[in-house]
Coordinates of C-alpha atoms in Angstrom, one line a residue:
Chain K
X131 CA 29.8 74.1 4.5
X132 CA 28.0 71.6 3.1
X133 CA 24.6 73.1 3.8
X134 CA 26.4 75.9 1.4
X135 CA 26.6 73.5 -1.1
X136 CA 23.6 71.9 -1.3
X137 CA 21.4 74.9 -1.4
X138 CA 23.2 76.2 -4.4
X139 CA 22.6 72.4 -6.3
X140 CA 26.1 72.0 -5.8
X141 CA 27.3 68.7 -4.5
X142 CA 30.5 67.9 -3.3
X143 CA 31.2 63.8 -3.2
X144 CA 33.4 63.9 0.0
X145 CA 30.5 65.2 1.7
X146 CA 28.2 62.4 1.2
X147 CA 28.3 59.0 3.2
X148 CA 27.5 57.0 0.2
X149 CA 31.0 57.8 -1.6
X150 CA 32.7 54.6 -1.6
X151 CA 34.9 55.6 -4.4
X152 CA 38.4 57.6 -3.4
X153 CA 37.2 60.3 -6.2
X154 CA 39.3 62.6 -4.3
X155 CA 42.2 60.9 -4.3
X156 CA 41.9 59.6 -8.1
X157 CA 41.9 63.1 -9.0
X158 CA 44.5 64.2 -6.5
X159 CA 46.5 61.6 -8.1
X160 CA 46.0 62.6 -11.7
X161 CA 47.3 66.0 -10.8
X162 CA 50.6 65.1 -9.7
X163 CA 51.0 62.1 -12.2
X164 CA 50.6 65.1 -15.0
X165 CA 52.0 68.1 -13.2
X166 CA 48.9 69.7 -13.2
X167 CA 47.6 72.3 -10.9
X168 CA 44.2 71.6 -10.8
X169 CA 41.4 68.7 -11.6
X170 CA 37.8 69.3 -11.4
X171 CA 34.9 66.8 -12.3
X172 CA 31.9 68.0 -12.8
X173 CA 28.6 65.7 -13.8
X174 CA 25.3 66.8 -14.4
X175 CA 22.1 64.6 -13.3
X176 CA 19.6 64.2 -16.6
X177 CA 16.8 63.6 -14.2
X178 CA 16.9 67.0 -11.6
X179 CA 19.9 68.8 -13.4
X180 CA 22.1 68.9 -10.1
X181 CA 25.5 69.3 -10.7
X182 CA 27.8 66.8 -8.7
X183 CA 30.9 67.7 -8.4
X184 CA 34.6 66.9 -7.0
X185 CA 37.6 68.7 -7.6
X186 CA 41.4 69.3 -6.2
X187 CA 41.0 73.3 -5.6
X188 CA 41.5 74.6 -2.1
X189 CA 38.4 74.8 0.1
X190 CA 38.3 78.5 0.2
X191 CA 37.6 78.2 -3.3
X192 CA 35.3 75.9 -3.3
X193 CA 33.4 77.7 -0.9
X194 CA 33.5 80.9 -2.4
X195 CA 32.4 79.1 -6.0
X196 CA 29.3 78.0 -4.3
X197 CA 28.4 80.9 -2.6
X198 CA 28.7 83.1 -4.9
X199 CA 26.6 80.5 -6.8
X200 CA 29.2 79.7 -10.2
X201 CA 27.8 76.3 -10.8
X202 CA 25.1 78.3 -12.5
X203 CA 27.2 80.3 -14.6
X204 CA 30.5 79.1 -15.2
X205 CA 31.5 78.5 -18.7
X206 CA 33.9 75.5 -18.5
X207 CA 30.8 73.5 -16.9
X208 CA 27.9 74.8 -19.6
X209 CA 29.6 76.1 -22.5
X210 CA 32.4 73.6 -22.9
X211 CA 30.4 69.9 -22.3
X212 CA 28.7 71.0 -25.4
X213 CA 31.7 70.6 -27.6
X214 CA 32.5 66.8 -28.5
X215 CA 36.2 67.6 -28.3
X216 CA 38.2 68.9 -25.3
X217 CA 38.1 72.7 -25.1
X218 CA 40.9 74.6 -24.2
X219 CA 39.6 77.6 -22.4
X220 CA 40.8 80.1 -25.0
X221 CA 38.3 78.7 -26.9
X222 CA 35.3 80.3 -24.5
X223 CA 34.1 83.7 -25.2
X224 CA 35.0 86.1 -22.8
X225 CA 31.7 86.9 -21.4
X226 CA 30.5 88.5 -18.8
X227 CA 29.8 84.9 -17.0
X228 CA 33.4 83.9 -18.2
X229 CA 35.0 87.3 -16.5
X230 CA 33.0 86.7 -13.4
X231 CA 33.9 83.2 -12.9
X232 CA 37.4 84.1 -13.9
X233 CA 38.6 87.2 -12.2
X234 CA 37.7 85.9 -8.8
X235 CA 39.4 82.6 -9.5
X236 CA 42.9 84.4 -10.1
X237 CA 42.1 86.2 -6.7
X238 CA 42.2 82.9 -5.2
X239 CA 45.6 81.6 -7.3
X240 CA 43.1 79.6 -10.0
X241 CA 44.7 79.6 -13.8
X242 CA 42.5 80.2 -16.4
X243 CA 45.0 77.8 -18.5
X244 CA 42.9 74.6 -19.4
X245 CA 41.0 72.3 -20.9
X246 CA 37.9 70.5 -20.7
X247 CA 37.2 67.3 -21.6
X248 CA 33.1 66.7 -22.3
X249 CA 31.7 63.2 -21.5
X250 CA 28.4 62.2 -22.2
X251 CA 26.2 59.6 -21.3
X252 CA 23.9 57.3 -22.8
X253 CA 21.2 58.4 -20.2
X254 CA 21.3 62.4 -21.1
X255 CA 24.3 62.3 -18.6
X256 CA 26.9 64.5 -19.1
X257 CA 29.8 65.8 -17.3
X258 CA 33.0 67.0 -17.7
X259 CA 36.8 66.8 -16.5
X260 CA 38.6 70.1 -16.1
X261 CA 42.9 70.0 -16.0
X262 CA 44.2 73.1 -15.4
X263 CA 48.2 74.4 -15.4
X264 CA 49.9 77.7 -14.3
X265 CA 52.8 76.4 -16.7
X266 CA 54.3 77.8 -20.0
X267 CA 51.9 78.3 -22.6
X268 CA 54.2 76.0 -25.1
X269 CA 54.7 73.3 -21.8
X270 CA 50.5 73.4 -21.8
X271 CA 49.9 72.9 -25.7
X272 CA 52.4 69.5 -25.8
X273 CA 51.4 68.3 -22.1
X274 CA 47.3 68.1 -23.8
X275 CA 49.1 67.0 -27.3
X276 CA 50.6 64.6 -25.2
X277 CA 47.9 63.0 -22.8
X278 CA 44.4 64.0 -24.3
X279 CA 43.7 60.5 -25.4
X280 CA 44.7 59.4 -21.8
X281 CA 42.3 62.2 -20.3
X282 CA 39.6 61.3 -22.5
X283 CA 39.9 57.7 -21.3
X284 CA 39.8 59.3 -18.2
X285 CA 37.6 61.7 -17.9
X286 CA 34.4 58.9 -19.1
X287 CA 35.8 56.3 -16.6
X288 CA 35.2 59.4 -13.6
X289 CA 32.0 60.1 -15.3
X290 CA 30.8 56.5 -15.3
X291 CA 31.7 55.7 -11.7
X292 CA 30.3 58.8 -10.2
X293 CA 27.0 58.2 -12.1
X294 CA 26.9 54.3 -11.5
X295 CA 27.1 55.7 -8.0
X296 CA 24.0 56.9 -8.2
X297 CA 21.1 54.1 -8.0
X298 CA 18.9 55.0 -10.5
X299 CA 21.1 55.3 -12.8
X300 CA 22.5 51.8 -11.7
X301 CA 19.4 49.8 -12.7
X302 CA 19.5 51.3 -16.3
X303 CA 23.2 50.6 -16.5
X304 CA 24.0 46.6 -16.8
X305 CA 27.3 45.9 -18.7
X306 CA 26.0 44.9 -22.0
X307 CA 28.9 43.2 -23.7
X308 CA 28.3 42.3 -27.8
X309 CA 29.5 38.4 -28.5
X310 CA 33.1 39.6 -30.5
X311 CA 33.6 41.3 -26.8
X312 CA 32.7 38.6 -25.2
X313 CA 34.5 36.3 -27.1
X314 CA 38.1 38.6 -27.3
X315 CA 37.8 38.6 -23.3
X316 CA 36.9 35.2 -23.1
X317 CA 40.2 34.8 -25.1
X318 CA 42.3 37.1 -22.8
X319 CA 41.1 35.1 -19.9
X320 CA 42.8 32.2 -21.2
X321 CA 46.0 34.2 -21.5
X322 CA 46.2 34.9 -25.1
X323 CA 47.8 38.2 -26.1
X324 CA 46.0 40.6 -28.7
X325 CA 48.3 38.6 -31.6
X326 CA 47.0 35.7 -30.7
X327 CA 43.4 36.3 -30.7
X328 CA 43.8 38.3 -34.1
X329 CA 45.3 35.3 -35.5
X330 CA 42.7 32.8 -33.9
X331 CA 39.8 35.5 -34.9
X332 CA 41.3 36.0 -38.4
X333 CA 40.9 39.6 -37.6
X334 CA 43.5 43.0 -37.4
X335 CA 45.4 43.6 -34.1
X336 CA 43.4 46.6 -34.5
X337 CA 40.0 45.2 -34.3
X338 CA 41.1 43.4 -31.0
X339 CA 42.1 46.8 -29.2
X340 CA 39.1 48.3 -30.1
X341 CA 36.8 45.8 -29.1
X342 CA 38.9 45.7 -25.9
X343 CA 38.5 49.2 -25.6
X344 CA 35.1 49.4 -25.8
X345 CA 34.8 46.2 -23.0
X346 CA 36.8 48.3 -20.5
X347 CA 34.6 50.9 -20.6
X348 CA 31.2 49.2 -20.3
X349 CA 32.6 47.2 -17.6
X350 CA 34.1 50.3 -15.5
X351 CA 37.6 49.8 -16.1
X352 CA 41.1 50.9 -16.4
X353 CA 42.9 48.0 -17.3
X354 CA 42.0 44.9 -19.8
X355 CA 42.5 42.5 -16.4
X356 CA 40.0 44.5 -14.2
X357 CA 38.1 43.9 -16.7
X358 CA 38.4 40.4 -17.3
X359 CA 38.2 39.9 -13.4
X360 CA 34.7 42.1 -13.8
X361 CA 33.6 40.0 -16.6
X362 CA 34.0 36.7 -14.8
X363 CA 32.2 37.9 -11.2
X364 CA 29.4 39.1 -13.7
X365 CA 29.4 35.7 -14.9
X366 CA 29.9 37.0 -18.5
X367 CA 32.6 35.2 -19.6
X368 CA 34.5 31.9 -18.1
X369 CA 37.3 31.9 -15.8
X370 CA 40.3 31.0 -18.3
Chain O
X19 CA 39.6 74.3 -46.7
X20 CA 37.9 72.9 -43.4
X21 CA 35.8 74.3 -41.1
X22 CA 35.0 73.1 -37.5
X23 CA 31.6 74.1 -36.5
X24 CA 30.5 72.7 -33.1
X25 CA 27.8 74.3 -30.6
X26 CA 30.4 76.9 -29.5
X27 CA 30.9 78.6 -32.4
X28 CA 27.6 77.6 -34.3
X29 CA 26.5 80.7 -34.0
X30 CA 28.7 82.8 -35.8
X31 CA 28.0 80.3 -38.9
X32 CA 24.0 80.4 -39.0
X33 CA 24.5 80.2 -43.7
X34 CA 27.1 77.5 -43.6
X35 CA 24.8 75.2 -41.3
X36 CA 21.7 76.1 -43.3
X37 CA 23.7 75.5 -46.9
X38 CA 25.1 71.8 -45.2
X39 CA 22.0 70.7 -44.2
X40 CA 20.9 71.7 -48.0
X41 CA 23.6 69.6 -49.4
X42 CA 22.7 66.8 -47.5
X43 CA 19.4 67.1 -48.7
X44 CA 20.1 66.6 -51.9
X45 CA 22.9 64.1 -51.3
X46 CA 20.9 61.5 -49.0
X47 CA 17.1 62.1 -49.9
X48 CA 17.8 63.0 -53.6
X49 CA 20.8 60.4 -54.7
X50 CA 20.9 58.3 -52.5
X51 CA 17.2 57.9 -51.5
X52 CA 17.5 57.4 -48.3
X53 CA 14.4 57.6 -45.2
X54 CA 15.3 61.0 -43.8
X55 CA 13.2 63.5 -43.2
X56 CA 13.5 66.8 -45.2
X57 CA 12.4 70.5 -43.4
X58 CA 11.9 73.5 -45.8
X59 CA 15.1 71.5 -48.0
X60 CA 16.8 70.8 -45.1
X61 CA 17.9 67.1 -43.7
X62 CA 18.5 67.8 -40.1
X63 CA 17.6 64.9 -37.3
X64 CA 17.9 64.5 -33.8
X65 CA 21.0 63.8 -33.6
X66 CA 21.9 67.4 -35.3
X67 CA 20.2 68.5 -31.8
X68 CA 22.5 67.4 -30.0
X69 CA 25.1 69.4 -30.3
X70 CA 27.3 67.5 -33.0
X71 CA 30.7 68.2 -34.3
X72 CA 30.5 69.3 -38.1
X73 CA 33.8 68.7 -40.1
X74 CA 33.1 70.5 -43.0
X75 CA 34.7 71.4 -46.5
X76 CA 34.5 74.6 -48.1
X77 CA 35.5 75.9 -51.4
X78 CA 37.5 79.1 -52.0
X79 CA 34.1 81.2 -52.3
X80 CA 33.3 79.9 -48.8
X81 CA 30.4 77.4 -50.1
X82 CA 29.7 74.2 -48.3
X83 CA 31.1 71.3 -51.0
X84 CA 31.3 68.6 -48.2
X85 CA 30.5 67.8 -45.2
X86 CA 30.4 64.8 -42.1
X87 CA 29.0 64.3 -39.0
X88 CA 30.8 63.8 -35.7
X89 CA 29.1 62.6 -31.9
X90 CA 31.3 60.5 -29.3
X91 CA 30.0 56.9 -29.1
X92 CA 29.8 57.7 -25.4
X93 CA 26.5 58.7 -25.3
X94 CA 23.9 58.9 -28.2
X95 CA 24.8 58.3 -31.6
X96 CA 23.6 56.9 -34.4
X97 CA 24.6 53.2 -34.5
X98 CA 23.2 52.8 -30.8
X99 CA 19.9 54.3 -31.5
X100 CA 19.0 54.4 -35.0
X101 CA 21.2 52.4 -36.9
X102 CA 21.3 49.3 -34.7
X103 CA 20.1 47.0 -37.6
X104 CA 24.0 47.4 -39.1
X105 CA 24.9 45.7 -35.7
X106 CA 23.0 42.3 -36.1
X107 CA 21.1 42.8 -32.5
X108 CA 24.8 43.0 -31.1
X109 CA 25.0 46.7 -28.3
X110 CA 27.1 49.1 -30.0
X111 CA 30.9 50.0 -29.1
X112 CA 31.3 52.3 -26.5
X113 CA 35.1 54.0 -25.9
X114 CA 36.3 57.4 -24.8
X115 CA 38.5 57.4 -27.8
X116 CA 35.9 56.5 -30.5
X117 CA 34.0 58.7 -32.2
X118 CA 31.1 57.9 -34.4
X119 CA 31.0 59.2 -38.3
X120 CA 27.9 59.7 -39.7
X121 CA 26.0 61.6 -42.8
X122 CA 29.3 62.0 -44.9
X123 CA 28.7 63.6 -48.5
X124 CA 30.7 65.6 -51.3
X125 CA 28.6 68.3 -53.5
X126 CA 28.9 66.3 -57.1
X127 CA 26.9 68.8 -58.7
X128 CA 29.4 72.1 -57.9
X129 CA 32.4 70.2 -58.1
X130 CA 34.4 69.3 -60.8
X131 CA 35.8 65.7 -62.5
X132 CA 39.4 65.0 -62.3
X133 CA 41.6 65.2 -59.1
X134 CA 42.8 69.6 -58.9
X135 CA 41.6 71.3 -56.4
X136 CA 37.6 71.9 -57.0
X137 CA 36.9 68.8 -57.9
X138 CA 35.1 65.9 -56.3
X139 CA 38.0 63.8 -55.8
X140 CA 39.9 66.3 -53.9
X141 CA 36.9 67.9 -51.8
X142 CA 36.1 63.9 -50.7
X143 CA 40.1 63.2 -50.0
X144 CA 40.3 66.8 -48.1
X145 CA 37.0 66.0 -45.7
X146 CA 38.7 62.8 -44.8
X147 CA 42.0 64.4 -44.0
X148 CA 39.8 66.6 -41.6
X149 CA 38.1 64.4 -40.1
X150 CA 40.8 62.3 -39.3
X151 CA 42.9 64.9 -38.2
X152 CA 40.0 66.6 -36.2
X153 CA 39.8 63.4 -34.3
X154 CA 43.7 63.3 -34.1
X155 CA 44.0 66.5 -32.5
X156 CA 41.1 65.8 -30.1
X157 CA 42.6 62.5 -28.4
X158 CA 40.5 60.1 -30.5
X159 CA 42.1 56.9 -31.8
X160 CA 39.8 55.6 -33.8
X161 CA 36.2 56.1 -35.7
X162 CA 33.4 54.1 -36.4
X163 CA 31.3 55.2 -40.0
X164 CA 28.3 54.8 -41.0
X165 CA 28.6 54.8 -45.0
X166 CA 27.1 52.8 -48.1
X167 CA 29.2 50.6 -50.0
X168 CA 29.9 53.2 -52.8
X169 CA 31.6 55.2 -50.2
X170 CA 33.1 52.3 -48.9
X171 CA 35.3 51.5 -52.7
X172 CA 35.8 55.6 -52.6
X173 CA 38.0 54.8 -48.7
X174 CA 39.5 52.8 -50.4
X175 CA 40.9 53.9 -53.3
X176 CA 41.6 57.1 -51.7
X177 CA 44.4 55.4 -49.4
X178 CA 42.1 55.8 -46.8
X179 CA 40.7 51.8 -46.5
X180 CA 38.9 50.8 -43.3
X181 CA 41.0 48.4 -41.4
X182 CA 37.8 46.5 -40.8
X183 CA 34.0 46.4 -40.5
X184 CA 31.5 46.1 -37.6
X185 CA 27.7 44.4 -38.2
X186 CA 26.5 43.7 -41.3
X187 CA 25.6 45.3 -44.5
X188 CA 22.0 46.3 -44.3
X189 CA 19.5 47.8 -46.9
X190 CA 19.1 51.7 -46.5
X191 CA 16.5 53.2 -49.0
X192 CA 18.3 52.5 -52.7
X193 CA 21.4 51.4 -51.6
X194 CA 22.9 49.5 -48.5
X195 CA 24.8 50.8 -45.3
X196 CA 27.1 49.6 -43.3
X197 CA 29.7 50.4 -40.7
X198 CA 33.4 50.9 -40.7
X199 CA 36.2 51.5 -38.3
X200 CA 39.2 53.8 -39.3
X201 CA 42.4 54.2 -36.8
X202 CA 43.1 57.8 -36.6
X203 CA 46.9 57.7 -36.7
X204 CA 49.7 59.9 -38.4
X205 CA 50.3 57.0 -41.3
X206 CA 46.3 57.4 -42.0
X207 CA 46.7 61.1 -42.6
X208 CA 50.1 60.9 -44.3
X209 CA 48.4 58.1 -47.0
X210 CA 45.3 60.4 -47.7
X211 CA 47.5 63.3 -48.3
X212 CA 49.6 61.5 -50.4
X213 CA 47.2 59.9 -52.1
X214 CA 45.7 63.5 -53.1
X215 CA 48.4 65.3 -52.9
X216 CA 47.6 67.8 -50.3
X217 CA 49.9 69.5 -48.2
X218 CA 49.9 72.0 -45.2
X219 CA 47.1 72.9 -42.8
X220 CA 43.7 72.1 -44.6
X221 CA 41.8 73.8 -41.1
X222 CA 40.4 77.7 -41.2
X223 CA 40.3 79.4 -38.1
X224 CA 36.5 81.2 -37.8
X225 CA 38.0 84.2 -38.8
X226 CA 39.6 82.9 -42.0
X227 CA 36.1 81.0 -42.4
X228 CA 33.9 84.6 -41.6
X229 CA 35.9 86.3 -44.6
X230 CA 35.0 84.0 -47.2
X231 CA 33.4 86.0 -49.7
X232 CA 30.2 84.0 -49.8
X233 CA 30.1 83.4 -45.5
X234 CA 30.7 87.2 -44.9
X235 CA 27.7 88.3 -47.4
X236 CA 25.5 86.1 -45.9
X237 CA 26.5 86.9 -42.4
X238 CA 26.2 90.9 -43.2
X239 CA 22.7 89.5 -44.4
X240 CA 21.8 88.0 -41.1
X241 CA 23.5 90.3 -38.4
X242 CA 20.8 92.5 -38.3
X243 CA 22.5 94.8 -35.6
X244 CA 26.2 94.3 -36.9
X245 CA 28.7 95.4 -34.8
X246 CA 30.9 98.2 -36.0
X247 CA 33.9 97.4 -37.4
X248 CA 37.1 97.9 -36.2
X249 CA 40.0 100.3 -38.3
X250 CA 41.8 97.2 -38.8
X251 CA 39.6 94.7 -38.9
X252 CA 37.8 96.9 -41.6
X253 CA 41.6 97.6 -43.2
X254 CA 41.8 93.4 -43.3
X255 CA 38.5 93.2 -45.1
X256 CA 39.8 95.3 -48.2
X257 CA 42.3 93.7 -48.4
X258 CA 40.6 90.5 -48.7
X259 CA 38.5 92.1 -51.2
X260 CA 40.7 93.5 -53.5
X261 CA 43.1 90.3 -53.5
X262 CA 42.7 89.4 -57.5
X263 CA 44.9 86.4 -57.3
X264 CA 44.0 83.6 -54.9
X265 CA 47.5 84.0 -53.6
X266 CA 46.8 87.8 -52.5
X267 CA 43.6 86.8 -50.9
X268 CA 45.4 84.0 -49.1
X269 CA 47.9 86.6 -48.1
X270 CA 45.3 89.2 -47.0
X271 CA 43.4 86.2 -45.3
X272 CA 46.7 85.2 -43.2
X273 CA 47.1 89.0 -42.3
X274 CA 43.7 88.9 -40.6
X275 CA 44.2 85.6 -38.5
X276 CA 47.3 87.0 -37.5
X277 CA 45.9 90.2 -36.2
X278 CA 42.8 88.1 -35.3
X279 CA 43.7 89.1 -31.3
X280 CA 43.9 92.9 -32.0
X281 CA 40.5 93.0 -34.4
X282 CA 38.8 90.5 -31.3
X283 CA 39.8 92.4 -28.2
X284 CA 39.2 95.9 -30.0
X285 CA 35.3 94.7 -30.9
X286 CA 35.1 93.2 -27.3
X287 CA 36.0 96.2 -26.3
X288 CA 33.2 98.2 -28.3
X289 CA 30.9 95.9 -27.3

């Protein structure tokens, strides 16, 4: 199986020794926190344009997706990363690629219901986070009203650890952290809440969560302590 | 009205890209003398290449009257790679939920004085409602813009004020630029709409866009091949053209988006 999915440029994490991360399992667990059918990540290398890819579909699926050689075609991988919003799949033309991908996927119990989320990289990197739902149309259109800032948040932090995974793209990719960063997780370190460092900053609440935002992301993570914890092993900022 | 033109549905609007890269010609080589590089009367960059999201304002003839500049500060964008001279030295901000705002301009010399609709005031207030809500609707949070201090009093007093600034204020050409952040929040959209006193959706679906007068003529122009029209897409299309009050044509215009799945799936079919 894997053989299957290396010849078609296809790579599927689980399959390689090198995948430390649980990608599996962090998109196994996105689908039942959201009630979602499906979750697919797909990324695509700058440098040899293979697609790496991990998703929750069954492996019949996945198998017959490779053979049949879809990575090449499908639109929610190569039409919908080239939007800079989340596509819902009714927005893709219904091509012949679209209708190929498509009718075989409902053969195997696949909804074309979804959305896409495109994430690029500052590399050339881009990839993408698929959620699909066999649900109500109305149920679909407030679950993405709902959660798309969440999925965006999401969907980059998949795309940065599966690409940080790979070592070239590791030497380019040192955390680089501007001093108001710096300084507002320095803060947090020392146990200040986002008030307080506005007030000490004499800047908006506002300004603190975006900054903070932005800090979680370059340093890989989820939450503002990960980060801080990051920050400190990197010897970026102080313990507090 | 706005239009959403991204790289999957770019193109079906080949004349409103080519008439908003104009615009911009005029706007940020012409007034505001600004070092950008003009093609045949066209400003485009590198960053139009990749594949950009355009929030832009049309007027009731369907001709470009505004139009901004969309990438996600994810990857490539303007303040990490070109602008980095706002930022002091400092990297750039990099979220999942900010986008970056860039090459945001209002035709001054087709618009009007005053505040009605057609007039500069309203076309400027009307951009920022889309792009706000644009973001809004996408899961974005917040946006950082690139914009010259003009600009920056026009945010202002268009109850649209930055709730703070990143960098410093650099010289650009004949004026200075600088970078603002804007939350993308309900209360931001509710203020600007206030402010200008615009209600309802400001969006146009393509097909509301492709029957503007002006869009469809230069489209006909274009499609070299044309598909044949539908009965009813053909039925909609009078209709549009012989509203005489901007009310019929808005009526005629709703008929079509409404029907928009019967006139689609019949040309699909003939295609």
């Amino acid at each position: 199986m894997s053989d299957a999915f290396d010849r078609g440029g296809l790579i599927d994490l689980a399959e390689l020794p090198d995948a430390s991360a649980d990608f599996d399992g962090f998109l196994f667990d996105l689908r039942d926190r959201f009630g979602l059918d499906h979750v697919a990540y797909a990324g695509m290398n700058p440098i040899n344009r293979s697609v790496v890819g991990h998703v929750t579909y069954p492996d019949e699926w996945k198998l017959h997706y490779a053979q049949r050689g879809f990575q090449r075609i499908d639109p929610t991988l190569h039409r919908a990363r080239r939007s800079i919003a989340p596509v819902d799949w009714t927005r893709l033309e219904r091509d012949k690629d679209y209708l190929a991908v498509f009718n075989e996927a409902r053969d195997f119990g696949i909804s074309d219901q979804g959305v896409t989320i495109p994430v690029r990289g500052p590399y050339g990197d881009v990839g993408g986070l698929s959620l699909t739902s066999s649900g109500p149309r109305t149920d679909w259109t407030a679950l993405c009203r709902q959660n798309l800032h969440l999925w965006q948040a999401l969907a980059v932090h998949v795309h940065d650890l599966v690409i940080s995974s790979d070592s070239f793209s590791n030497l380019l990719r040192g955390p680089s952290l501007s001093s108001r960063e710096r300084e507002i997780l320095q803060w947090t370190a020392e146990g200040k809440s986002q008030q307080d460092i506005a007030d000490i900053l004499v800047i908006s609440h506002r300004t603190v969560e975006v900054h903070l935002r932005s800090a979680r992301h370059k340093l890989y993570a989820l939450t503002t302590a990960q980060a801080v914890g990051r920050a400190i092993s990197m010897s970026l900022i102080y313990p507090g | 009205m706005i239009l959403i033109v991204d790289a999957l549905n770019k193109d079906k609007f080949h004349s409103v890209l080519d008439d908003m890269f104009r615009l911009r010609a005029r706007v940020f080589a012409g007034r505001l003398g600004w070092d950008v590089t003009i093609t045949d009367g066209r400003e485009e960059d590198q960053f139009d290449a990749l594949d950009p999201g355009y929030v832009i304002g049309l007027d009731e003839e369907g001709n470009v009257v505004a139009c901004a500049r969309a990438l996600q500060t994810t990857g490539p964008h303007m303040l990490s790679d070109v602008f980095h001279s706002i930022l002091d030295g400092e990297p750039p901000l990099r979220s999942a939920t900010l986008w970056e705002s860039t090459r945001f301009c209002v035709d001054t010399e087709r618009l009007g004085r005053g505040r009605m609709r057609g007039s500069v005031s309203h076309a400027t207030s009307e951009l920022m409602l889309g792009a706000v809500e644009y973001a809004m609707r996408s899961g974005i949070s917040d946006v950082i813009t690139v914009i010259d201090p003009v600009m920056d009093r026009v945010l202002k007093r268009s109850g649209n004020a930055p709730y703070d600034y990143v960098g410093k204020t650099v010289s650009m050409g004949k004026v200075a630029a600088l970078a603002a952040l804007l939350d993308c929040t309900e209360e931001r959209a509710a203020s600007i709409r206030a402010h200008a006193g615009i209600e309802g959706d400001v969006f146009l679906t393509d097909e509301e866009a492709l029957a503007l007068p002006v869009i469809a003529a230069a489209e006909a122009r274009t499609t070299t091949a044309g598909l044949r029209k539908s009965p009813l897409e053909a039925y909609c299309d009078e209709q549009i053209a012989a509203a005489t009050t901007a009310k019929e044509r808005v009526d005629a215009l709703r008929l079509k988006a409404a029907l928009a799945d019967r006139v689609r799936s019949h040309s699909d079919i003939s295609a």
